[in-house]
XYZ file of N, CA and C in Angstrom:
453
model
N 104.412 55.434 167.488
C 104.569 56.808 167.033
C 103.397 57.185 166.136
N 103.093 58.464 166.137
C 102.142 58.994 165.177
C 102.614 60.375 164.756
N 102.078 60.856 163.634
C 102.513 62.129 163.071
C 101.294 63.005 162.826
N 101.476 64.308 163.045
C 100.399 65.261 162.809
C 100.896 66.401 161.928
N 99.952 66.968 161.183
C 100.200 68.161 160.376
C 99.349 69.271 160.987
N 99.859 70.501 160.997
C 99.091 71.537 161.695
C 98.939 72.819 160.876
N 97.999 73.625 161.318
C 97.689 74.887 160.645
C 98.856 75.859 160.656
N 99.762 75.715 161.618
C 100.904 76.634 161.685
C 102.021 76.244 160.714
N 101.790 75.214 159.889
C 102.780 74.798 158.903
C 103.734 73.738 159.398
N 103.615 73.341 160.644
C 104.522 72.363 161.227
C 104.050 70.931 161.080
N 105.006 70.040 161.210
C 104.761 68.599 161.251
C 105.402 68.114 162.547
N 104.647 67.326 163.299
C 105.159 66.846 164.580
C 105.033 65.337 164.692
N 106.060 64.741 165.251
C 106.091 63.294 165.471
C 105.983 63.062 166.967
N 105.084 62.167 167.334
C 104.729 61.960 168.732
C 105.005 60.532 169.166
N 105.368 60.386 170.431
C 105.471 59.078 171.066
C 104.054 58.653 171.429
N 103.631 57.516 170.909
C 102.269 57.058 171.138
C 101.986 56.603 172.553
N 103.011 56.300 173.339
C 102.816 55.856 174.717
C 102.754 57.050 175.663
N 103.738 57.930 175.573
C 103.795 59.074 176.492
C 103.029 60.291 175.978
N 102.662 60.289 174.694
C 101.983 61.425 174.049
C 102.850 62.682 174.050
N 104.176 62.494 174.058
C 105.113 63.619 173.992
C 105.613 63.790 172.569
N 105.807 65.031 172.175
C 106.369 65.328 170.860
C 107.852 64.969 170.883
N 108.264 64.089 169.989
C 109.672 63.670 169.940
C 110.447 64.353 168.811
N 109.721 64.921 167.837
C 110.379 65.660 166.757
C 109.393 66.679 166.223
N 109.781 67.931 166.223
C 108.962 68.999 165.646
C 109.689 69.546 164.431
N 109.027 69.523 163.307
C 109.569 70.120 162.092
C 108.803 71.432 161.917
N 109.321 72.456 162.554
C 108.682 73.767 162.566
C 108.784 74.389 161.181
N 107.669 74.942 160.700
C 107.681 75.600 159.396
C 107.920 74.645 158.243
N 107.486 73.404 158.377
C 107.685 72.413 157.310
C 107.112 72.894 155.982
N 106.056 73.676 156.059
C 105.449 74.259 154.860
C 105.356 75.772 154.995
N 106.423 76.334 155.557
C 106.474 77.775 155.765
C 105.425 78.193 156.775
N 104.743 79.277 156.481
C 103.679 79.738 157.377
C 102.305 79.269 156.903
N 102.281 78.473 155.817
C 101.009 77.947 155.330
C 100.704 76.616 156.000
N 99.441 76.256 156.013
C 98.973 75.046 156.699
C 99.581 73.772 156.105
N 100.065 72.912 156.967
C 100.438 71.545 156.571
C 99.141 70.747 156.637
N 98.740 70.132 155.525
C 97.414 69.518 155.441
C 97.412 68.007 155.618
N 98.559 67.366 155.476
C 98.615 65.923 155.735
C 100.050 65.511 156.050
N 100.170 64.422 156.769
C 101.478 63.847 157.083
C 101.287 62.359 157.317
N 102.173 61.570 156.754
C 102.078 60.118 156.889
C 103.470 59.503 156.880
N 103.626 58.438 157.631
C 104.893 57.711 157.679
C 105.052 56.803 156.462
N 106.322 56.540 156.105
C 106.599 55.443 155.184
C 106.386 54.148 155.968
N 106.328 53.039 155.273
C 106.057 51.761 155.939
C 107.105 51.427 156.996
N 108.361 51.803 156.753
C 109.425 51.514 157.729
C 109.547 52.591 158.810
N 108.725 53.611 158.748
C 108.682 54.729 159.695
C 109.982 55.530 159.776
N 110.797 55.457 158.744
C 112.033 56.247 158.716
C 111.808 57.635 158.124
N 110.721 57.779 157.372
C 110.439 59.046 156.692
C 108.980 59.431 156.883
N 108.722 60.741 156.729
C 107.361 61.271 156.763
C 107.129 62.037 155.470
N 105.987 61.789 154.858
C 105.568 62.510 153.667
C 104.524 63.535 154.102
N 104.756 64.817 153.771
C 103.807 65.855 154.161
C 103.346 66.633 152.933
N 102.198 67.242 153.087
C 101.604 68.053 152.028
C 101.143 69.342 152.672
N 101.220 70.444 151.941
C 100.810 71.714 152.528
C 100.196 72.661 151.529
N 99.602 73.713 152.061
C 98.962 74.720 151.221
C 99.969 75.636 150.531
N 101.245 75.347 150.671
C 102.272 76.044 149.899
C 102.467 75.363 148.542
N 101.580 74.428 148.190
C 101.606 73.685 146.927
C 102.834 72.798 146.804
N 103.311 72.287 147.919
C 104.435 71.358 147.853
C 104.119 70.087 148.634
N 104.793 69.048 148.217
C 104.802 67.775 148.924
C 106.250 67.549 149.305
N 106.492 67.179 150.561
C 107.878 67.068 151.037
C 108.090 65.752 151.768
N 109.302 65.244 151.668
C 109.702 64.016 152.360
C 110.745 64.390 153.403
N 110.492 63.949 154.646
C 111.338 64.299 155.790
C 111.930 63.039 156.410
N 113.174 63.153 156.853
C 113.823 62.076 157.603
C 113.386 62.199 159.063
N 112.844 61.131 159.622
C 112.330 61.175 160.990
C 113.451 61.422 161.999
N 114.563 60.726 161.861
C 115.641 60.811 162.848
C 116.229 62.196 163.014
N 116.376 62.927 161.902
C 117.021 64.243 161.961
C 116.056 65.403 161.735
N 114.900 65.133 161.147
C 113.980 66.206 160.787
C 114.400 66.924 159.518
N 115.380 66.364 158.824
C 115.921 66.970 157.600
C 115.005 66.682 156.407
N 114.803 67.712 155.554
C 114.040 67.497 154.325
C 114.896 66.714 153.343
N 114.342 65.643 152.795
C 115.059 64.784 151.859
C 114.694 65.121 150.417
N 113.406 65.343 150.151
C 112.930 65.649 148.797
C 111.793 66.648 148.870
N 111.603 67.364 147.768
C 110.444 68.225 147.607
C 109.854 67.940 146.237
N 108.556 67.726 146.210
C 107.851 67.388 144.982
C 106.974 68.567 144.592
N 107.301 69.195 143.457
C 106.567 70.364 142.985
C 105.850 70.028 141.681
N 104.882 70.865 141.333
C 104.195 70.691 140.067
C 102.701 70.488 140.202
N 102.194 70.595 141.414
C 100.738 70.587 141.604
C 100.393 71.781 142.473
N 99.220 72.330 142.248
C 98.804 73.491 143.017
C 97.689 73.089 143.972
N 97.905 73.389 145.229
C 96.896 73.137 146.254
C 97.121 74.127 147.383
N 96.404 75.225 147.275
C 96.548 76.285 148.275
C 95.233 76.610 148.970
N 94.134 76.064 148.492
C 92.829 76.373 149.065
C 92.260 75.235 149.900
N 92.357 74.003 149.410
C 91.734 72.878 150.099
C 92.774 72.069 150.860
N 92.309 71.319 151.823
C 93.197 70.448 152.591
C 93.346 69.131 151.840
N 94.408 69.014 151.100
C 94.596 67.802 150.310
C 95.670 66.918 150.944
N 95.750 65.709 150.457
C 96.696 64.728 150.970
C 97.718 64.379 149.901
N 98.846 63.923 150.354
C 99.824 63.261 149.500
C 99.905 61.829 150.016
N 100.009 60.884 149.103
C 100.014 59.476 149.496
C 100.994 58.699 148.643
N 101.622 57.713 149.252
C 102.449 56.770 148.500
C 101.557 55.729 147.851
N 102.024 55.160 146.728
C 101.354 53.973 146.215
C 101.794 52.793 147.071
N 101.293 51.608 146.786
C 101.516 50.455 147.666
C 102.980 50.034 147.750
N 103.782 50.331 146.754
C 105.204 49.955 146.781
C 106.103 51.111 147.229
N 105.509 52.269 147.432
C 106.210 53.499 147.795
C 107.180 53.968 146.717
N 106.953 53.543 145.487
C 107.753 54.007 144.348
C 107.230 55.323 143.795
N 105.943 55.584 144.020
C 105.304 56.779 143.489
C 104.543 57.514 144.587
N 104.358 58.806 144.373
C 103.613 59.666 145.283
C 102.483 60.305 144.487
N 101.306 60.351 145.084
C 100.135 60.920 144.443
C 99.639 62.122 145.234
N 99.128 63.110 144.520
C 98.507 64.274 145.129
C 97.575 64.881 144.084
N 96.737 65.809 144.481
C 95.836 66.431 143.521
C 96.355 67.811 143.130
N 95.896 68.268 141.982
C 96.131 69.635 141.541
C 94.753 70.280 141.490
N 94.482 71.197 142.402
C 93.137 71.770 142.507
C 92.811 72.713 141.357
N 93.816 73.221 140.655
C 93.581 74.141 139.542
C 93.218 73.371 138.270
N 93.964 72.311 137.980
C 93.717 71.537 136.757
C 92.771 70.360 136.974
N 92.407 70.092 138.236
C 91.501 68.993 138.565
C 92.106 67.643 138.169
N 93.401 67.491 138.434
C 94.116 66.271 138.058
C 94.714 65.584 139.275
N 95.032 64.306 139.104
C 95.842 63.563 140.062
C 97.261 63.607 139.500
N 98.198 64.089 140.298
C 99.598 64.192 139.881
C 100.372 63.066 140.540
N 101.236 62.421 139.760
C 102.035 61.300 140.256
C 103.511 61.620 140.035
N 104.297 61.497 141.110
C 105.741 61.707 141.036
C 106.471 60.389 141.245
N 107.632 60.267 140.647
C 108.564 59.202 140.976
C 109.163 59.579 142.336
N 109.011 58.729 143.332
C 109.437 59.057 144.694
C 110.945 59.270 144.795
N 111.723 58.566 144.001
C 113.185 58.688 144.094
C 113.741 59.898 143.365
N 113.212 60.183 142.176
C 113.789 61.255 141.358
C 113.087 62.594 141.528
N 111.911 62.608 142.118
C 111.006 63.747 142.275
C 110.507 64.304 140.942
N 110.638 63.529 139.857
C 110.095 63.913 138.555
C 108.624 63.549 138.477
N 107.846 64.367 137.785
C 106.444 64.026 137.561
C 106.392 62.854 136.587
N 105.746 61.784 137.025
C 105.638 60.577 136.208
C 104.341 60.551 135.408
N 103.357 61.343 135.823
C 102.097 61.386 135.098
C 101.111 62.343 135.730
N 100.135 62.723 134.929
C 99.019 63.568 135.365
C 97.774 62.950 134.762
N 96.744 62.770 135.602
C 95.528 62.113 135.150
C 94.311 62.944 135.508
N 93.356 63.126 134.571
C 92.116 63.826 134.924
C 91.409 63.083 136.054
N 90.915 63.823 137.039
C 90.275 63.170 138.180
C 88.849 62.731 137.864
N 88.251 63.310 136.826
C 86.864 63.033 136.442
C 85.859 63.512 137.486
N 86.277 64.379 138.399
C 85.361 65.004 139.347
C 84.948 66.360 138.781
N 83.795 66.837 139.188
C 83.398 68.208 138.899
C 83.993 69.037 140.035
N 85.036 69.768 139.743
C 85.792 70.454 140.782
C 86.917 69.550 141.272
N 87.793 70.116 142.033
C 88.973 69.367 142.498
C 88.591 68.295 143.505
N 89.287 67.169 143.479
C 89.065 66.150 144.523
C 89.418 66.721 145.891
N 88.684 66.323 146.896
C 88.933 66.771 148.267
C 89.764 65.765 149.050
N 89.810 64.545 148.619
C 90.518 63.508 149.359
C 91.080 62.492 148.383
N 92.252 61.983 148.698
C 92.895 60.945 147.910
C 93.542 59.976 148.883
N 93.313 58.696 148.685
C 93.937 57.684 149.549
C 94.282 56.458 148.720
N 95.507 55.971 148.879
C 95.974 54.792 148.151
C 95.967 53.582 149.063
N 95.644 52.432 148.513
C 95.690 51.184 149.280
C 97.129 50.889 149.682
N 97.359 50.409 150.895
C 98.724 50.056 151.313
C 99.208 48.739 150.708
N 98.310 47.957 150.114
C 98.715 46.627 149.640
C 98.326 46.305 148.205
N 97.446 47.077 147.604
C 96.963 46.798 146.247
C 97.197 48.005 145.337
N 97.287 47.778 144.027
C 97.458 48.902 143.100
C 96.123 49.593 142.809
N 95.586 50.296 143.812
C 94.327 51.016 143.633
C 94.250 52.176 144.626
N 93.448 53.186 144.266
C 93.238 54.322 145.157
C 91.858 54.900 144.915
N 91.430 55.761 145.822
C 90.153 56.445 145.680
C 90.375 57.949 145.747
N 89.504 58.670 145.048
C 89.433 60.118 145.175
C 87.992 60.457 145.524
N 87.830 61.482 146.362
C 86.503 61.954 146.748
C 86.436 63.426 146.384
N 85.326 63.838 145.788
C 85.242 65.195 145.296
C 84.197 66.049 145.977
N 84.288 67.350 145.713
C 83.277 68.281 146.191
C 81.954 68.043 145.478
N 81.989 67.280 144.395
C 80.767 66.929 143.664
C 80.030 65.761 144.323
N 80.488 65.381 145.517
C 79.888 64.299 146.302
C 79.990 62.944 145.625
N 81.046 62.770 144.859
C 81.278 61.478 144.218
C 82.590 60.886 144.708
N 82.675 59.576 144.616
C 83.889 58.839 144.946
C 84.313 58.096 143.690
N 85.564 58.214 143.335
C 86.096 57.506 142.160
C 87.079 56.457 142.651
N 86.923 55.260 142.148
C 87.810 54.145 142.496
C 88.704 53.883 141.308
N 90.004 53.914 141.539
C 90.994 53.736 140.487
C 91.728 52.426 140.728
N 91.719 51.546 139.768
C 92.362 50.247 139.923
C 93.398 50.070 138.817
N 94.491 49.416 139.185
C 95.533 49.130 138.204
C 96.799 49.887 138.518
N 97.836 49.510 137.847
C 99.143 50.123 138.063
C 99.113 51.579 137.628
N 99.770 52.437 138.395
C 99.824 53.861 138.080
C 100.675 54.089 136.839
N 101.765 53.423 136.761
C 102.663 53.614 135.625
C 102.911 52.306 134.898
């Protein structure tokens, strides 16, 4: 299986063998662009991010929204939401404050906000699937490597 995010605000889950859409979450981010989508390690859930300034967690089997993570603004750039290596926390950028925002994945509470140290908002964020580290890439053409526990 693979998952895609689209300009029409939808998130779609595809069968990797037949290339058929097996689940369409129409309007996952309203009429604004869905900018990223990724599976949890067990592939039971999909984490999506959109230009509606929300990060959402979806159940793959039903297409039902499980959680919504608010508190970061991202309506101009195509940003990502990512789990940390244990999937206890979710990271995303705030393009207005130029920060990395971290939520507790279970409670949807903001667990922290960190200056990105980029000139301008980061354009990309990716967390290691196995180590406590992540990278941010900025419009300032710099890459920042973050190592250590988030919380």
